[in-house]
Amino acid sequence: MAEPGGGDPGALLSSGSERRCRARLAAAGRGAAAAAAVLVPLCSVRGRPAVLFTLRSRRLGGPHSGDVSFPGGRRDPADGDAVATALRETREELGLALGEPSVWGQLRTLPDRGLMVAPVVANLGPLENLTLAPNPDEVAEVFTLPLAHLLREENQGYTHFRTAGRYGYTLPVFLNGPHRVWGLTAIITELTLELLAPQHYRRKTVVPARHRSA
């Protein structure tokens, strides 16, 4: 599949793409107030645009232990907004101090087990220029998936859930990487692909407007 932007792999993270995405996110607004936030870390790896994911440590316990996720967590009283929460959590989990200029904007807030979560999109730049120091109490592994990989249909799947014995809803899942990307992280990944590559990606699921237990 040809890359968006005339076949140039870097076009998805180009200055033109950034301006378009920032304008779209600003126009969409931030939605409902969020009690938690995650950072969606865009980056490049050897010149190829990618998304950075973490594998949550099993030391954390809870329903998301061992799952693929983005850096994030609950909002602290000292956090000024969702962006501050996402940047603080990224610093605590990955040892990476980002400034607000790297933030492109915020996707719509999403429900997750009774909490509204704000996904904050940021560009880390070339991963080779960064030194990550993952907190082993929170992060078991850090890995990236190229945007080209995520945009290929053969790497996109869907999980159907039943409620009271009947079809309930469908959520996306991204396959064929080192780990399966599913649940809230997959929903946020899907929204991010729709933002970055609207000519090449069309969401096939309905974003949940209320609590889901996935």
PDB file of N, CA and C in Angstrom, residues 13-14 24 29 38 42 44 52 57 59 79 96 101 106 123 132 135 140 148 150 170 197 203 206:
ATOM      1  N   LEU A  13       4.223  12.493   9.402  1.00  0.00           N
ATOM      2  CA  LEU A  13       4.699  13.310  10.513  1.00  0.00           C
ATOM      3  C   LEU A  13       5.348  14.596  10.007  1.00  0.00           C
ATOM      4  N   SER A  14       5.066  14.970   8.769  1.00  0.00           N
ATOM      5  CA  SER A  14       5.642  16.184   8.204  1.00  0.00           C
ATOM      6  C   SER A  14       5.034  17.417   8.842  1.00  0.00           C
ATOM      7  N   ARG A  24      -7.320  20.219  13.071  1.00  0.00           N
ATOM      8  CA  ARG A  24      -8.474  19.328  13.220  1.00  0.00           C
ATOM      9  C   ARG A  24      -8.765  19.047  14.693  1.00  0.00           C
ATOM     10  N   GLY A  29     -12.460  20.194  19.575  1.00  0.00           N
ATOM     11  CA  GLY A  29     -12.661  20.408  20.996  1.00  0.00           C
ATOM     12  C   GLY A  29     -12.241  19.201  21.804  1.00  0.00           C
ATOM     13  N   VAL A  38      -3.870   9.766  28.707  1.00  0.00           N
ATOM     14  CA  VAL A  38      -2.751   8.979  28.177  1.00  0.00           C
ATOM     15  C   VAL A  38      -2.079   9.797  27.091  1.00  0.00           C
ATOM     16  N   LEU A  42       3.698   9.598  19.002  1.00  0.00           N
ATOM     17  CA  LEU A  42       4.168   9.430  17.636  1.00  0.00           C
ATOM     18  C   LEU A  42       5.683   9.594  17.631  1.00  0.00           C
ATOM     19  N   SER A  44       9.525   8.630  15.021  1.00  0.00           N
ATOM     20  CA  SER A  44      10.076   7.996  13.826  1.00  0.00           C
ATOM     21  C   SER A  44      11.192   7.061  14.252  1.00  0.00           C
ATOM     22  N   LEU A  52       4.601   4.599  19.472  1.00  0.00           N
ATOM     23  CA  LEU A  52       5.270   3.918  20.579  1.00  0.00           C
ATOM     24  C   LEU A  52       4.220   3.406  21.562  1.00  0.00           C
ATOM     25  N   SER A  57       3.460  -3.451  33.322  1.00  0.00           N
ATOM     26  CA  SER A  57       4.051  -4.449  34.209  1.00  0.00           C
ATOM     27  C   SER A  57       2.964  -5.215  34.953  1.00  0.00           C
ATOM     28  N   ARG A  59       3.363  -6.233  37.798  1.00  0.00           N
ATOM     29  CA  ARG A  59       3.455  -5.801  39.190  1.00  0.00           C
ATOM     30  C   ARG A  59       2.312  -4.852  39.563  1.00  0.00           C
ATOM     31  N   ASP A  79      -2.201  18.655  38.543  1.00  0.00           N
ATOM     32  CA  ASP A  79      -2.191  18.737  37.079  1.00  0.00           C
ATOM     33  C   ASP A  79      -3.147  19.827  36.615  1.00  0.00           C
ATOM     34  N   LEU A  96      10.902  10.297  30.352  1.00  0.00           N
ATOM     35  CA  LEU A  96      10.984  11.177  29.190  1.00  0.00           C
ATOM     36  C   LEU A  96      10.267  12.485  29.493  1.00  0.00           C
ATOM     37  N   PRO A 101       5.224  22.088  23.490  1.00  0.00           N
ATOM     38  CA  PRO A 101       5.311  22.261  22.032  1.00  0.00           C
ATOM     39  C   PRO A 101       5.264  20.956  21.237  1.00  0.00           C
ATOM     40  N   GLN A 106      -5.595  17.060  21.547  1.00  0.00           N
ATOM     41  CA  GLN A 106      -6.276  16.008  22.285  1.00  0.00           C
ATOM     42  C   GLN A 106      -7.394  15.404  21.450  1.00  0.00           C
ATOM     43  N   ASN A 123       4.305  14.322  19.313  1.00  0.00           N
ATOM     44  CA  ASN A 123       5.360  13.787  18.455  1.00  0.00           C
ATOM     45  C   ASN A 123       6.679  13.832  19.207  1.00  0.00           C
ATOM     46  N   LEU A 132      15.304   6.577  26.752  1.00  0.00           N
ATOM     47  CA  LEU A 132      14.171   6.160  27.573  1.00  0.00           C
ATOM     48  C   LEU A 132      14.669   5.415  28.802  1.00  0.00           C
ATOM     49  N   ASN A 135      10.223   2.795  33.886  1.00  0.00           N
ATOM     50  CA  ASN A 135      10.078   2.428  35.293  1.00  0.00           C
ATOM     51  C   ASN A 135       9.633   0.965  35.364  1.00  0.00           C
ATOM     52  N   ALA A 140       6.805  -3.027  31.549  1.00  0.00           N
ATOM     53  CA  ALA A 140       7.589  -4.242  31.317  1.00  0.00           C
ATOM     54  C   ALA A 140       8.374  -4.176  30.017  1.00  0.00           C
ATOM     55  N   ALA A 148       2.882   2.362   8.806  1.00  0.00           N
ATOM     56  CA  ALA A 148       2.592   1.547   7.625  1.00  0.00           C
ATOM     57  C   ALA A 148       2.063   0.166   8.025  1.00  0.00           C
ATOM     58  N   LEU A 150       0.400  -0.561  10.864  1.00  0.00           N
ATOM     59  CA  LEU A 150      -0.936  -0.399  11.428  1.00  0.00           C
ATOM     60  C   LEU A 150      -1.985  -0.126  10.356  1.00  0.00           C
ATOM     61  N   THR A 170     -18.499  -4.253  18.960  1.00  0.00           N
ATOM     62  CA  THR A 170     -17.268  -4.682  18.300  1.00  0.00           C
ATOM     63  C   THR A 170     -16.159  -3.677  18.603  1.00  0.00           C
ATOM     64  N   ALA A 197      -4.130   9.694   8.718  1.00  0.00           N
ATOM     65  CA  ALA A 197      -4.228   9.195   7.340  1.00  0.00           C
ATOM     66  C   ALA A 197      -5.683   9.032   6.923  1.00  0.00           C
ATOM     67  N   ARG A 203     -12.402   4.219   9.995  1.00  0.00           N
ATOM     68  CA  ARG A 203     -12.791   3.463  11.180  1.00  0.00           C
ATOM     69  C   ARG A 203     -13.999   2.601  10.865  1.00  0.00           C
ATOM     70  N   VAL A 206     -17.786   1.673  16.032  1.00  0.00           N
ATOM     71  CA  VAL A 206     -18.381   2.843  16.672  1.00  0.00           C
ATOM     72  C   VAL A 206     -17.645   3.100  17.964  1.00  0.00           C
TER      73      VAL A 206
END
